[in-house]
Amino acid sequence: DAGITQSPRHKVTETGTPVTLRCHQTENHRYMYWYRQDPGHGLRLIHYSYGVKDTDKGEVSDGYSVSRSKTEDFLLTLESATSSQTSVYFCAISGHREDGYTFGSGTRLTVV
Amino acid sequence: AQSVTQLDSQVPVFEEAPVELRCNYSSSVSVYLFWYVQYPNQGLQLLLKYLSGSTLVKGINGFEAEFNKSQTSFHLRKPSVHISDTAEYFCAVNNQAGTALIFGKGTTLSVSS
């Protein structure tokens, strides 16, 4: 999607290893979000950020941490990957909550 | 707490037929409501949104939705669907703090000829 990129697009990792997913935006938007998408669950919020160094937890934050040291980058880290974290991860950005979100293309993560 | 219920997990329809995808929400605060579409192997795209004012909102690709406060619903409609409308559709509402969106579990719309 224009203005937001996620990397990597696909990743396979082993149980117990740390993994970092990156979300990069060029829109200078204040808000950034990490969701995971799983069949039958829709999208569930992991963490979000409302500014540099300002982050908060979502409904499924256990086992995940985030960092935002620059406006344009929002990193999601799985501290010790587990098979239950196999999922598709989406980053989203928003300038104002009335605008809704712009989503990235997603990262498909498989933990084996 | 806010929540969103999409009443149908799958909706099969024939091409050129009308369709309605149902969404109910619960909220104790003023709501912003959204519908997103996700085509296979892609991210989500905004279809339309309700913030305030007119309860009938029009979006892209011929979709529209009606906000009904008394029934706490925000159903998505299209009078005549195309094969290309085959996708997953998500309804979303802002959380109580207004800091993030809560999504429903999605409705898969399958359009066949």
XYZ file of C-alpha atoms in Angstrom:
225
model
C 0.000 0.000 0.000
C 1.129 3.493 -0.739
C 2.994 5.098 2.152
C 3.350 2.000 4.296
C 5.585 -1.010 3.875
C 6.111 -4.105 5.966
C 9.164 -6.284 6.019
C 9.741 -9.097 5.617
C 6.708 -10.261 3.651
C 7.276 -13.883 4.618
C 9.321 -15.477 7.343
C 9.820 -18.948 8.731
C 11.487 -19.170 12.114
C 12.123 -21.750 14.778
C 10.423 -21.991 18.141
C 12.261 -20.042 20.800
C 14.013 -17.582 18.511
C 13.408 -13.837 18.629
C 11.812 -12.255 15.570
C 11.401 -8.613 14.621
C 8.913 -7.334 12.080
C 9.216 -3.852 10.683
C 6.612 -1.342 9.636
C 7.746 1.771 7.799
C 5.563 4.731 6.807
C 6.191 7.815 4.729
C 2.937 9.597 5.651
C 4.151 11.171 8.913
C 1.081 9.762 10.640
C 0.913 9.863 14.400
C -0.752 6.529 15.024
C 0.638 3.109 14.167
C -0.801 -0.309 14.976
C 0.082 -3.973 14.898
C -2.675 -6.543 14.399
C -2.591 -10.261 13.854
C -5.077 -12.040 11.603
C -6.087 -15.615 12.249
C -8.919 -17.657 10.726
C -12.061 -17.351 12.806
C -10.662 -14.489 14.868
C -10.550 -11.593 12.455
C -7.979 -8.969 13.347
C -6.827 -8.618 16.922
C -4.836 -5.683 18.233
C -1.378 -6.485 19.574
C 0.127 -3.068 20.326
C -0.258 0.446 19.097
C 1.633 3.712 19.196
C 0.387 7.279 19.436
C 3.754 8.937 19.030
C 7.489 8.443 19.265
C 8.227 6.327 22.336
C 4.512 6.274 23.221
C 3.041 2.798 22.974
C 0.295 0.790 24.611
C -0.909 -2.787 24.741
C -3.774 -4.290 22.843
C -5.863 -7.357 23.600
C -3.243 -9.963 22.604
C 0.032 -8.383 23.697
C 1.516 -11.293 25.671
C 4.767 -12.468 24.095
C 5.150 -9.322 22.004
C 6.962 -6.055 22.476
C 7.175 -2.946 20.314
C 9.366 0.048 19.827
C 8.974 3.350 18.063
C 12.094 5.465 18.100
C 11.172 7.410 14.964
C 7.847 8.563 13.595
C 8.227 6.442 10.503
C 9.168 3.088 12.054
C 7.215 0.773 14.329
C 8.882 -2.518 15.217
C 7.153 -5.609 16.547
C 9.308 -8.165 18.354
C 8.369 -11.682 19.293
C 10.673 -12.238 22.206
C 10.696 -16.030 21.955
C 8.563 -17.249 19.096
C 5.993 -19.992 19.706
C 3.859 -21.962 17.284
C 0.775 -20.079 18.499
C 2.315 -16.937 17.020
C 2.127 -18.358 13.522
C -0.109 -15.782 11.877
C -0.376 -12.976 9.390
C 0.701 -9.687 10.920
C -0.633 -6.383 9.669
C 0.628 -2.932 10.386
C -1.714 0.035 10.018
C -1.310 3.792 10.201
C -3.675 6.647 10.896
C -3.342 10.397 11.008
C -6.626 11.030 12.776
C -8.973 8.445 14.218
C -11.789 9.712 12.026
C -9.787 8.769 8.948
C -9.651 5.061 9.607
C -6.527 3.094 8.837
C -4.224 2.473 5.925
C -2.939 -1.085 6.084
C 0.316 -2.608 4.985
C 0.413 -5.743 2.855
C 1.105 -8.002 5.803
C 3.838 -10.361 6.995
C 3.149 -14.067 6.964
C 5.066 -15.595 9.870
C 5.416 -19.310 10.385
C 6.948 -20.651 13.592
C 8.124 -24.257 13.300
C -16.366 -2.653 26.365
C -16.840 -2.197 22.680
C -17.390 -5.208 20.484
C -18.368 -6.031 16.939
C -20.392 -9.008 15.750
C -20.577 -9.944 12.117
C -23.601 -12.157 11.940
C -22.607 -14.238 8.918
C -19.238 -15.858 8.466
C -19.937 -16.729 4.820
C -22.356 -15.285 2.292
C -22.630 -16.983 -1.119
C -24.493 -15.083 -3.828
C -24.894 -15.134 -7.566
C -23.565 -12.405 -9.783
C -25.874 -9.381 -10.174
C -27.856 -10.310 -7.059
C -28.163 -7.883 -4.140
C -26.241 -8.580 -0.968
C -26.316 -7.469 2.661
C -23.521 -8.153 5.115
C -24.656 -7.677 8.678
C -22.758 -5.999 11.482
C -23.883 -5.268 15.030
C -21.842 -3.403 17.567
C -21.920 -2.631 21.246
C -20.544 0.561 22.628
C -20.971 2.831 25.597
C -19.508 5.841 23.819
C -20.017 7.652 20.551
C -18.964 5.430 17.715
C -17.102 5.661 14.509
C -17.907 2.701 12.272
C -15.969 1.341 9.332
C -16.170 -1.350 6.712
C -13.002 -2.756 5.172
C -12.481 -5.210 2.332
C -9.639 -7.682 1.986
C -8.922 -9.336 -1.350
C -6.925 -12.589 -1.287
C -3.334 -12.171 -0.132
C -3.695 -8.438 0.319
C -4.072 -5.951 3.123
C -7.344 -4.331 4.065
C -8.824 -1.378 2.191
C -11.326 1.100 3.534
C -14.753 0.757 1.897
C -16.676 3.378 3.833
C -17.102 4.958 7.225
C -19.707 6.521 9.458
C -18.653 9.355 11.736
C -21.820 11.379 12.236
C -24.677 12.966 10.329
C -26.520 11.132 7.588
C -27.112 7.528 8.523
C -26.686 6.296 4.957
C -23.097 6.369 3.840
C -21.777 5.542 0.405
C -18.424 4.013 -0.270
C -16.287 2.746 -3.076
C -17.246 0.087 -5.611
C -20.983 0.761 -5.242
C -21.236 -0.274 -1.603
C -23.302 1.581 0.975
C -24.079 1.101 4.653
C -26.765 2.308 7.004
C -26.110 3.277 10.601
C -28.991 2.358 12.888
C -28.425 3.607 16.404
C -31.504 2.012 17.941
C -30.555 -1.411 16.605
C -26.812 -0.798 17.031
C -26.230 -2.010 13.502
C -24.174 -0.960 10.523
C -25.107 -3.293 7.674
C -23.280 -3.190 4.347
C -25.247 -3.463 1.107
C -24.732 -3.581 -2.613
C -27.642 -3.739 -5.054
C -25.839 -5.849 -7.660
C -22.620 -7.728 -6.994
C -19.869 -8.722 -9.394
C -17.485 -11.635 -9.402
C -14.749 -9.174 -8.460
C -16.518 -8.423 -5.156
C -15.483 -11.834 -3.890
C -13.443 -11.004 -0.793
C -13.520 -10.887 2.985
C -15.282 -7.950 4.592
C -14.624 -6.594 8.056
C -16.712 -4.295 10.194
C -14.893 -2.196 12.814
C -15.722 0.198 15.645
C -13.474 2.462 17.670
C -12.551 1.261 21.145
C -13.744 3.085 24.216
C -10.654 5.245 24.501
C -10.865 6.046 20.821
C -7.300 4.916 20.360
C -7.798 1.871 18.135
C -10.322 -0.056 16.078
C -11.963 -3.290 17.140
C -12.682 -5.591 14.223
C -15.309 -8.216 13.703
C -14.319 -11.711 12.674
C -15.095 -11.075 9.044
C -17.606 -12.193 6.439
C -16.479 -14.027 3.340
C -18.509 -12.944 0.325
C -18.385 -15.452 -2.518
C -19.897 -14.342 -5.807
C -20.465 -16.978 -8.474
C -21.809 -16.848 -12.003
